Coordinates of C-alpha atoms in Angstrom, one line a residue:
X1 CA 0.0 0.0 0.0
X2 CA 2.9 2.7 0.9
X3 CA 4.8 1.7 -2.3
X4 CA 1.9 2.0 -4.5
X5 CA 0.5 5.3 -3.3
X6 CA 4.1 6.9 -3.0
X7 CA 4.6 5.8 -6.4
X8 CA 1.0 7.5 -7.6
X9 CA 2.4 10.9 -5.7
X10 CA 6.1 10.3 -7.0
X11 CA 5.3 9.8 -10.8
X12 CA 1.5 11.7 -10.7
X13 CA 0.1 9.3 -12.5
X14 CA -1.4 5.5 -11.8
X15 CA 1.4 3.1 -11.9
X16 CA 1.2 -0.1 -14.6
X17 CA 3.8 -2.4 -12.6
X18 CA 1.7 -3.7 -9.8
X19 CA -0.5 -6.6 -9.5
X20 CA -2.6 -5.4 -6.3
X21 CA -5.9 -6.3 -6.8
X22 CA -7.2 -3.8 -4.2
X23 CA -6.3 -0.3 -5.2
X24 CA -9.2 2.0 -3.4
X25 CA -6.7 2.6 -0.4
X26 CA -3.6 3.4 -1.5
X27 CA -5.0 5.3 -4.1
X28 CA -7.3 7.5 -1.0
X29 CA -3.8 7.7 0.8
X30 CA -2.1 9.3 -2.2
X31 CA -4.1 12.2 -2.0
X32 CA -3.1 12.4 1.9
X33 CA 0.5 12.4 0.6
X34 CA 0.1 14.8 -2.0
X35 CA -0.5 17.7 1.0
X36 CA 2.9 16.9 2.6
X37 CA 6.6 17.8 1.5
X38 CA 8.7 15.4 4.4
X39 CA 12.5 15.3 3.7
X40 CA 11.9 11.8 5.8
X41 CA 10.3 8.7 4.0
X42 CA 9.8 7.4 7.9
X43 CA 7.1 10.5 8.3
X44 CA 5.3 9.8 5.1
X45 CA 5.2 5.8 7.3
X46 CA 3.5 7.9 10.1
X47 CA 1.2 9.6 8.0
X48 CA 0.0 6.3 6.7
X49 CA -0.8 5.3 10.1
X50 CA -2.1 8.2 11.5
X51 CA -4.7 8.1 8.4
X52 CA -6.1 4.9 9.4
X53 CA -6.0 5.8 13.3
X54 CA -8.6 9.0 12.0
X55 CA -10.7 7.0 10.1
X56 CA -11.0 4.0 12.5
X57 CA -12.0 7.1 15.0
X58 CA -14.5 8.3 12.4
X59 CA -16.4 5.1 12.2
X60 CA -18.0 6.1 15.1
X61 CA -20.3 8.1 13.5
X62 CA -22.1 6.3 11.3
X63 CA -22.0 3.8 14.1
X64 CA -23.9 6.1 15.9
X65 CA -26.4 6.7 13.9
X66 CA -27.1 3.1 12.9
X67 CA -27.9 2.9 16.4
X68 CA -30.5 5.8 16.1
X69 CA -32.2 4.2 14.1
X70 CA -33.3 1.3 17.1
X71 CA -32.9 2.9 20.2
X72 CA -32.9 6.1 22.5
X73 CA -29.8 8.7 22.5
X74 CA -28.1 6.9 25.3
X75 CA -27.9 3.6 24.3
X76 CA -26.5 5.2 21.1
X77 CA -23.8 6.2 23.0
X78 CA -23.0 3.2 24.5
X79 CA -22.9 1.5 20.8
X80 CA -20.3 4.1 19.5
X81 CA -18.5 2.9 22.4
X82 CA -18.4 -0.5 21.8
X83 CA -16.8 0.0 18.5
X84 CA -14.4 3.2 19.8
X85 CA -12.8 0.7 22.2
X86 CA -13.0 -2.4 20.7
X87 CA -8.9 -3.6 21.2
X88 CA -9.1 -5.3 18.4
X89 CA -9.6 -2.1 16.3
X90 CA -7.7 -0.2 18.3
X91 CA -4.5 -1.9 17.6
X92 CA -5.0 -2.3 13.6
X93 CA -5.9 1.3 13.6
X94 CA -2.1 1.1 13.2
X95 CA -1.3 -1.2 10.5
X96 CA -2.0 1.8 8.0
X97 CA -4.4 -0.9 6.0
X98 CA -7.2 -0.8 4.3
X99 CA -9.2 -2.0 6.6
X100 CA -10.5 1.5 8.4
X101 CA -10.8 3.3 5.2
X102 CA -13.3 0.1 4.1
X103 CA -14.8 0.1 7.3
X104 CA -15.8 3.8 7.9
X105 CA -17.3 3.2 3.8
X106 CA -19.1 -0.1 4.5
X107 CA -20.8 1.1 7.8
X108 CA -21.9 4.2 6.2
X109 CA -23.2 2.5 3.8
X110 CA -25.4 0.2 5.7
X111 CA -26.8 3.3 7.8
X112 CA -27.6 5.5 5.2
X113 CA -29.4 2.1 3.6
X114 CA -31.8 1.9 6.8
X115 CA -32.9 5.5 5.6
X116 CA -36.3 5.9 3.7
X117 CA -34.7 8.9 1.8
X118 CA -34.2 7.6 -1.9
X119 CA -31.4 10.2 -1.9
X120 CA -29.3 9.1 0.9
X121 CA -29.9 5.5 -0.6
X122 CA -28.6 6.4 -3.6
X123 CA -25.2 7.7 -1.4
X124 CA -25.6 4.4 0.4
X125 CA -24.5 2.4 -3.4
X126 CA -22.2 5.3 -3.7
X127 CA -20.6 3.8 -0.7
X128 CA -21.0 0.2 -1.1
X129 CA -19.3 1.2 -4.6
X130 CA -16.0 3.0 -3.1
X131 CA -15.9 -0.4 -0.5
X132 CA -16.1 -2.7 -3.1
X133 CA -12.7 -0.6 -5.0
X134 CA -11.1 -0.7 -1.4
X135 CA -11.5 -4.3 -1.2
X136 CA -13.2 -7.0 -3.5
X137 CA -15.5 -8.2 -0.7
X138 CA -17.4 -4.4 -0.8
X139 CA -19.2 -6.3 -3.5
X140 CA -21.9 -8.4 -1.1
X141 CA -23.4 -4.9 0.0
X142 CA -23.9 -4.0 -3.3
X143 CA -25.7 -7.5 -3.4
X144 CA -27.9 -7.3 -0.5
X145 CA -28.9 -3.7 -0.9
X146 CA -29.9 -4.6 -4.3
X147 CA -31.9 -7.9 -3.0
X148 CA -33.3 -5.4 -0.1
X149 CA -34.5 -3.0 -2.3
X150 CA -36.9 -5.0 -4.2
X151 CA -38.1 -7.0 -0.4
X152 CA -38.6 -3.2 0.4
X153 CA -40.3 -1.7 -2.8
X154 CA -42.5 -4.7 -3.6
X155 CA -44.5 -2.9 -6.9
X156 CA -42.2 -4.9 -9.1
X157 CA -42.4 -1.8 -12.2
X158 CA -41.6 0.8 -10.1
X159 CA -38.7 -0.2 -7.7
X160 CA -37.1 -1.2 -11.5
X161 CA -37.2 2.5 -12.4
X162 CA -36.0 3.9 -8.9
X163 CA -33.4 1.2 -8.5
X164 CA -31.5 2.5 -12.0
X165 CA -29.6 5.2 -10.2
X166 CA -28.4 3.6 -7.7
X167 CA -27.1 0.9 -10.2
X168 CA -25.5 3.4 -12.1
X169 CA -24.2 5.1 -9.1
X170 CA -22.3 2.2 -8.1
X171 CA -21.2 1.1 -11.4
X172 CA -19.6 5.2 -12.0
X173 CA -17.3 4.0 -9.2
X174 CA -16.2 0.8 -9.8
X175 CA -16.0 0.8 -13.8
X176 CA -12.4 2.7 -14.3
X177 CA -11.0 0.5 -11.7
X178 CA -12.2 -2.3 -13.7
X179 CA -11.3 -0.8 -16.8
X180 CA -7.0 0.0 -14.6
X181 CA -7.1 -3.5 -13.6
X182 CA -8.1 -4.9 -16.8
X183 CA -5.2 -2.9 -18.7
X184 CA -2.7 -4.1 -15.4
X185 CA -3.3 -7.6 -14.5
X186 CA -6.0 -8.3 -17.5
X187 CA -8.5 -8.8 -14.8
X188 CA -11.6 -6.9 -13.3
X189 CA -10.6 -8.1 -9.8
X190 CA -13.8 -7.7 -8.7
X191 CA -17.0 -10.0 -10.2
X192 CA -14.2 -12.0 -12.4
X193 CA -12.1 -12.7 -9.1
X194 CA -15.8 -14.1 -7.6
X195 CA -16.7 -15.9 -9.9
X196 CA -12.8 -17.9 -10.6
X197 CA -13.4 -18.4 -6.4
X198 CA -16.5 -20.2 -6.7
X199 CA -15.8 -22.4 -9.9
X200 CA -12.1 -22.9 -8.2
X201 CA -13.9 -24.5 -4.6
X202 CA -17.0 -26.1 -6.6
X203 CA -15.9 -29.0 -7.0
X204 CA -12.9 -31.1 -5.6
X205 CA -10.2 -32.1 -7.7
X206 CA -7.1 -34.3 -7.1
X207 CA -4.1 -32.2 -6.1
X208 CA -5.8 -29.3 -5.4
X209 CA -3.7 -27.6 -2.3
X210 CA -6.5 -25.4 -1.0
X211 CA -10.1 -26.7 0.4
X212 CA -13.0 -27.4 -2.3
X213 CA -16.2 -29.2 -2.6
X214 CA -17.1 -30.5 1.0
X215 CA -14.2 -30.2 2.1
X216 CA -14.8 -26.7 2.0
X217 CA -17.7 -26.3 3.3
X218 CA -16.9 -28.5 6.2
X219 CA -14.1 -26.1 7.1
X220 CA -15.4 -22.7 7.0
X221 CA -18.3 -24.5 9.4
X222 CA -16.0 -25.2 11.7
X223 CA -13.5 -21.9 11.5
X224 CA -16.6 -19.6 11.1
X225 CA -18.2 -19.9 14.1
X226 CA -14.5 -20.6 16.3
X227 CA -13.1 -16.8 15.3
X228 CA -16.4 -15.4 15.4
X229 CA -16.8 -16.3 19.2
X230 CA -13.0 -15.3 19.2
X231 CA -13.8 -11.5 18.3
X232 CA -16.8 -11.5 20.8
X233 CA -14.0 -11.5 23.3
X234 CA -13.6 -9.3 25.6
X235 CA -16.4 -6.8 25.0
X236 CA -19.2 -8.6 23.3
X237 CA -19.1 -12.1 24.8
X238 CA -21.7 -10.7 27.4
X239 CA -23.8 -8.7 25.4
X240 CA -23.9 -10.5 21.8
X241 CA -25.5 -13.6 22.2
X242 CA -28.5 -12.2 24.5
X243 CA -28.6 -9.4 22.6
X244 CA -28.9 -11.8 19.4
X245 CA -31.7 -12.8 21.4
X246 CA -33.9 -10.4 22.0
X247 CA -32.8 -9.1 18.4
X248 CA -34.2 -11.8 16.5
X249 CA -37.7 -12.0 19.0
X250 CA -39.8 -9.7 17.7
X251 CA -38.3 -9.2 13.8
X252 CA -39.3 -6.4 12.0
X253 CA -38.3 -4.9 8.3
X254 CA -35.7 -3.1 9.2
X255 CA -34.3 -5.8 11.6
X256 CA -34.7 -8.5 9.0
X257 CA -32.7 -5.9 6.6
X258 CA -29.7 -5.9 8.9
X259 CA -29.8 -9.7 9.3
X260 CA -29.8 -10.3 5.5
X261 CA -26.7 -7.5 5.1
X262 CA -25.1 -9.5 7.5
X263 CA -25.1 -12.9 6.3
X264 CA -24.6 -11.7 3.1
X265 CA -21.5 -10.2 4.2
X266 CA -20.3 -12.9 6.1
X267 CA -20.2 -14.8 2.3
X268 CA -16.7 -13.6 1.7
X269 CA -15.5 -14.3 5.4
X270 CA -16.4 -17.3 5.5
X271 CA -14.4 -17.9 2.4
X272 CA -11.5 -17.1 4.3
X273 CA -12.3 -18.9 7.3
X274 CA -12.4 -21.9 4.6
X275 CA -9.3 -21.9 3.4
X276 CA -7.6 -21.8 6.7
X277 CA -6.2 -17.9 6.9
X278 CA -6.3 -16.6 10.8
X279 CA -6.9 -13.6 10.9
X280 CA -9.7 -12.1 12.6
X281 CA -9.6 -8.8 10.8
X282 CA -11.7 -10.3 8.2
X283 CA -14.6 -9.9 11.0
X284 CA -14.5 -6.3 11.3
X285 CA -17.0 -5.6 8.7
X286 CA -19.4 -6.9 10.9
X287 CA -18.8 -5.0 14.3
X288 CA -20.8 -2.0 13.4
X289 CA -24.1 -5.2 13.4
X290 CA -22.0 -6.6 16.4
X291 CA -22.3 -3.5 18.5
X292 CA -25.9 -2.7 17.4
X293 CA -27.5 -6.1 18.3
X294 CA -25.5 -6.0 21.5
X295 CA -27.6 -2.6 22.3
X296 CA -30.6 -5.0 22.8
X297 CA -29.2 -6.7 25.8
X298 CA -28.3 -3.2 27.0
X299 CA -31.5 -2.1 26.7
X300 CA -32.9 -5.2 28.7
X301 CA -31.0 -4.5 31.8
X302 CA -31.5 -1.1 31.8
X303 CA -35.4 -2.0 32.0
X304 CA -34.8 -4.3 34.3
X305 CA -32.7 -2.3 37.0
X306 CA -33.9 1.4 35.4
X307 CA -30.9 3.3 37.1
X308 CA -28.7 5.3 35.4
X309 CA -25.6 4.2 37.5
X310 CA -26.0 0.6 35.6
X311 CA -25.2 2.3 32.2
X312 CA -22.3 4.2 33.5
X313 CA -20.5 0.7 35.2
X314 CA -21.1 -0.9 31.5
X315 CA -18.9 1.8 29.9
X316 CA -16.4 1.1 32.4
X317 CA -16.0 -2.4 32.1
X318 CA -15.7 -1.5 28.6
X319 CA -13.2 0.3 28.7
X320 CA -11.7 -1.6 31.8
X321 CA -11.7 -5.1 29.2
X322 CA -10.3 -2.8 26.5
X323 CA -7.3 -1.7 28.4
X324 CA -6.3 -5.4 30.3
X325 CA -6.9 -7.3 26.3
X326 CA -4.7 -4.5 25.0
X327 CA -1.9 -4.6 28.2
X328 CA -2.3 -9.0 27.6
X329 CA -2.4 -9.1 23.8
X330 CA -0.6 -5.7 22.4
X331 CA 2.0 -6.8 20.0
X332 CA 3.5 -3.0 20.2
X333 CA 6.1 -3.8 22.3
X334 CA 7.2 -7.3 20.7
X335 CA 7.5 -4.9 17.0
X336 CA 9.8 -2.5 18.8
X337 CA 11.6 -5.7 20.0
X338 CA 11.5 -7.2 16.5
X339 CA 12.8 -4.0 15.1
X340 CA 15.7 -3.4 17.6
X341 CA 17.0 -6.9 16.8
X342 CA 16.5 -6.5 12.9
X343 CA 18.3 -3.2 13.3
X344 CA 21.4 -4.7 15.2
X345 CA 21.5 -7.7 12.6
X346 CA 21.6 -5.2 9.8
X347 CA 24.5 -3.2 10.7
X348 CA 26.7 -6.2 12.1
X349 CA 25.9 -9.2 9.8
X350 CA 26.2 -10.2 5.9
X351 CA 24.3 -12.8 5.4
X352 CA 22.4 -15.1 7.9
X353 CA 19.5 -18.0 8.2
X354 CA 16.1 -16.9 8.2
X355 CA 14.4 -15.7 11.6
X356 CA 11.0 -15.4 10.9
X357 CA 9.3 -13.8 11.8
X358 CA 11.7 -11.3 13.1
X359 CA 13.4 -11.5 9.6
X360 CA 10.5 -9.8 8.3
X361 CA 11.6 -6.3 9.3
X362 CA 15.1 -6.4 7.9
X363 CA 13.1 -5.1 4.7
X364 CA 11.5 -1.8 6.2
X365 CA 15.6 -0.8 7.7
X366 CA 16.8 -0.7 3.8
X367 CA 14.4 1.5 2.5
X368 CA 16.4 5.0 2.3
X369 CA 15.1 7.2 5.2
X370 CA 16.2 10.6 2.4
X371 CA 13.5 11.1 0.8
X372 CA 14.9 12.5 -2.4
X373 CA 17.4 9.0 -2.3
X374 CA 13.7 7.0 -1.7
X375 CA 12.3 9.2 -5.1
X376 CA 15.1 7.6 -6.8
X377 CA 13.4 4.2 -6.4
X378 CA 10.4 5.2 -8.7
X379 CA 12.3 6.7 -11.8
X380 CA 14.7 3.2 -12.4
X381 CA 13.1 0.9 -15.0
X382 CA 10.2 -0.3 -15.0
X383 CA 9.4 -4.1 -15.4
X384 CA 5.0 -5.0 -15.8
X385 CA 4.4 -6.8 -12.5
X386 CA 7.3 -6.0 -10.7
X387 CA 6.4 -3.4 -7.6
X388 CA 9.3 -0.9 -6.9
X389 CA 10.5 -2.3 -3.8
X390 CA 12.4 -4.8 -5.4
X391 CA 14.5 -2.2 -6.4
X392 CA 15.2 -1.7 -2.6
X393 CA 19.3 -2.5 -2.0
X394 CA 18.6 -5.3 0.4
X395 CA 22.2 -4.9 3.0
X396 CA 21.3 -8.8 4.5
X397 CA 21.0 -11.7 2.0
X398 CA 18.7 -14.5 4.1
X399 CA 18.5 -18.2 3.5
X400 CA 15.5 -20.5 3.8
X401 CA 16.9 -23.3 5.7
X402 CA 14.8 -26.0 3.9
X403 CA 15.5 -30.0 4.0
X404 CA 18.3 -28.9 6.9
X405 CA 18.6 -31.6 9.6
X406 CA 21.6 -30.5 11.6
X407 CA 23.6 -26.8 11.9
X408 CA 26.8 -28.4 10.3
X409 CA 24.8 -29.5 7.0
X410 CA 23.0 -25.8 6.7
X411 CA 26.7 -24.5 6.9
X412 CA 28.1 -26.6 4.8
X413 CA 25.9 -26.0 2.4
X414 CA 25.8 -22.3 2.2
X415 CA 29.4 -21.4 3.0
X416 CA 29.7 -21.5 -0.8
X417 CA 26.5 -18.2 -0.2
X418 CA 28.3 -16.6 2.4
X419 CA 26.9 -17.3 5.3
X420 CA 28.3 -15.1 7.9
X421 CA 25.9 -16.2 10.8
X422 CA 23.7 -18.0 12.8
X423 CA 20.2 -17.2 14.7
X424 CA 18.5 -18.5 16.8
X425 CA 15.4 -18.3 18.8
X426 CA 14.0 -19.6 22.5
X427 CA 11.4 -21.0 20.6
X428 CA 12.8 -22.5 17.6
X429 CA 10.7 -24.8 16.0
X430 CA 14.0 -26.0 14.3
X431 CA 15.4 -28.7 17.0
X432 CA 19.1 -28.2 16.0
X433 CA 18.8 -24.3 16.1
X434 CA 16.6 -24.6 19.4
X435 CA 19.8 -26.9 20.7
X436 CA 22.2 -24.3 20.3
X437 CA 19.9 -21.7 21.8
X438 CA 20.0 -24.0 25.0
X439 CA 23.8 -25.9 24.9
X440 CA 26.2 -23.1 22.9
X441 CA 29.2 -24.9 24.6
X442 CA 28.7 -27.7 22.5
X443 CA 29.5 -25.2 19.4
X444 CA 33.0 -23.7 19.9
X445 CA 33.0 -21.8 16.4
X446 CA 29.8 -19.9 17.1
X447 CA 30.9 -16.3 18.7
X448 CA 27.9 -15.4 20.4
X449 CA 27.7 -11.4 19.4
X450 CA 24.2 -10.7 20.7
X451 CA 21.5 -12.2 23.8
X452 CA 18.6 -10.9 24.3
X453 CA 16.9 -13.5 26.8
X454 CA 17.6 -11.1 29.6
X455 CA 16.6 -7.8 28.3
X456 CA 13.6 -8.6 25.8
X457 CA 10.1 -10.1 27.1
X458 CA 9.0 -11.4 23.7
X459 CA 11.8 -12.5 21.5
X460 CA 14.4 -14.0 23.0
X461 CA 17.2 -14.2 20.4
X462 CA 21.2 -15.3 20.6
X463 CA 23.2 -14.1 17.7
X464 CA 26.0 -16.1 16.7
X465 CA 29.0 -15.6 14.2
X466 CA 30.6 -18.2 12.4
X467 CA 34.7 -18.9 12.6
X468 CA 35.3 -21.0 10.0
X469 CA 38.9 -21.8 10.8
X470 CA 37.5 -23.4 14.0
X471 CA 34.4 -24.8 12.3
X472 CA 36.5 -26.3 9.8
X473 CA 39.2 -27.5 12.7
X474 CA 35.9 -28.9 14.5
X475 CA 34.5 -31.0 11.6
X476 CA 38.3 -32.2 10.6
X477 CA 38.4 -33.8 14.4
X478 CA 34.9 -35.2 14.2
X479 CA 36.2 -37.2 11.0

């Protein structure tokens, strides 16, 4: 997403040699890059984040008023809430994805649906069309809004005629992104990337490395329903289900709408859930229903005990759950961790084994922090397909260590690559390397030039250089 936007400020133009089939958000963050003039590519990084951390803030409002349209001004309140300290959200208000930006669209979109003002539906497809550009899965509003709107407007001639707009509406936005990706990736990304999904997981077929036919099926039942009680945790788990309860008593139109957006937008996520990504991320689209069917359970107790001191010690354990999740689960500190050993590896190493997933922030350390030297980058030769960051100097070669069974066969074999040295982790899944993490005296040619099991809490690393005089000595005396 960074590359891709830079790139659209850099060159001021839409970039051919990408194969991103989501482009709304990086394209939206361009624009937010386009009003600053950083000498540091780092604060451009920031930007990207702080972005997401306004949007995700944002959401509130149309959270709000989804919840206006069931219930008093308080219980509104409590429903904005929910979402504004949901930990979950909190910490991947900082990923700088596309997640807020898709959320704050997708939960607009469903409240101005709920309206009876044609006009405001018609902004409601204008949303569900800039969510399906931000990602794919913005398409199943567009689905259920149109189902909806001929449940709603049952004279079959006339709801034709007023649904037209809003079908061209949506179709405005999503069209020349069809028409980029066509000319990029000679594909829509969109309906063609649906429909290659569903005739892909029809039908089983021998060799097929990802879930199809029942075996599908069989899978996202089981995953669904597992992360979907996992993001219920902390705050919902005691609101949700009763709250489902009392939701689904006495149905209604407009509650029956909500349930039909929802399972419809489930479709995609439990497509995920089937082919065994964990990631509960993919759940967010649905908190905005999560925290207003929760209000029903609200509601009950405040009938039930009528005081307003009971509404008051709900928002407190809401925000007492948020803070202990966050303080339990927060992976800030283990990134600053990750970072600080990435950072010593660059500057004292060559080349080394891989460390996943520590390894994984070598690549942010080499991308030139001048920002003129960073510009650079996007004015090299262009290749169709190949993003820019590959054209990112990478200071530390790492090598899979595949079909390894022992630390003297892995350096053997890449001597001849230059390996320089060794790492290892507490909890190596890699018996040999989890060995010399716990008996280093059994490996006199490894210098140990970095520990961290004393000073770090999440990763605890030993970094080890290789002597190849007395690695070679050692293996000369074992023969």
């Amino acid at each position: 997403y960074f590359f891709f936007a830079s790139d659209i400020k850099i060159i001021e133009n839409l970039p051919d040699n990408y194969t991103m089939a989501n482009i709304g958000w990086p394209f939206f963050l361009s624009f937010i890059f386009k009003i600053f003039s950083f000498e540091n590519t780092y604060q451009y990084m920031e930007i990207q984040k702080l972005t997401s951390v306004i949007l995700s803030s944002l959401t509130v409002i149309p959270i709000f008023y989804l919840c206006k349209k069931f219930f008093p001004l308080k219980f509104c309140i409590i429903g904005a809430v929910f979402f504004a300290f949901e930990p979950r959200i909190l910490e991947n208000s900082f990923l700088g994805s596309s997640d807020q930006l898709f959320g704050i669209c997708s939960a607009s979109a469903i409240t101005l649906y709920l309206t009876r003002n044609n006009k405001l539906i018609l902004l409601s497809f204008a949303f569900a069309g800039i969510a399906t550009v931000i990602r794919s899965e913005g398409l199943m509003l567009f689905f259920s809004f149109s189902l909806l709107y001929f449940i709603r407007f049952r004279d079959y001639k006339k709801s034709i005629i007023r649904y037209l707009p809003n079908l061209v509406i949506f179709f405005i936005i999503i069209i020349p992104v069809i028409a980029y990706q066509h000319h990029v990736i000679d594909s829509d990304a969109i309906f063609g990337r649906v429909a290659n999904t569903i005739s892909y997981h029809a039908i089983e077929h021998p060799n097929q490395t990802s879930p199809s036919g029942i075996s599908f099926i069989s899978s996202g039942l089981e995953n669904y329903p597992k992360y979907f009680g996992w993001v219920l945790i902390p705050i919902f788990i005691l609101y949700f289900p009763l709250g489902f309860y009392y939701f689904i008593k006495k149905i209604d139109l407009d509650k029956l709408t909500v349930l039909i957006i929802g399972i419809i937008i489930s479709i995609p996520i439990f497509y995920v859930y089937s082919i065994h990504i964990q990631e509960t991320r993919y759940l967010f689209s649905l908190f905005p229903l999560i925290c207003l069917i929760s209000l029903y359970s609200i509601q009950k107790i405040d009938e039930r005990f009528k005081k307003p001191i009971i509404l008051i010690i709900i928002i407190s354990l809401v925000l007492i759950s948020s803070i202990s999740y966050l303080e339990l689960k927060s992976k800030v500190q283990y990134q600053d961790e990750a970072y600080q050993i990435s950072l010593f590896v660059n500057q004292n190493s060559k080349v080394v084994n891989d460390f996943y997933p520590i390894s994984n922030y070598l690549e942010p350390i080499d991308i030139p922090m001048n920002y003129t030297k960073f510009k650079d980058l996007f004015f090299e030769s262009r290749i169709d397909g190949i993003q820019t960051r590959s054209h990112i100097t990478r200071t530390i070669k790492v090598i899979p260590m595949e079909e390894v069974d022992s630390l003297e066969k892995f350096i053997l074999s890449k001597k001849s690559e230059g390996l320089t040295h060794v790492i290892v982790q507490e909890n190596d899944q890699r018996l040999f390397l989890l060995d010399v993490y716990n008996n280093e005296h059994r490996y006199p040619y490894l210098k140990k030039i970095m520990d961290t099991s004393l000073t770090y809490e999440k990763y605890k690393v030993r970094i080890f250089e290789i002597d190849y005089k007395l690695f070679d000595k050692e293996l000369s005396n074992f023969k």
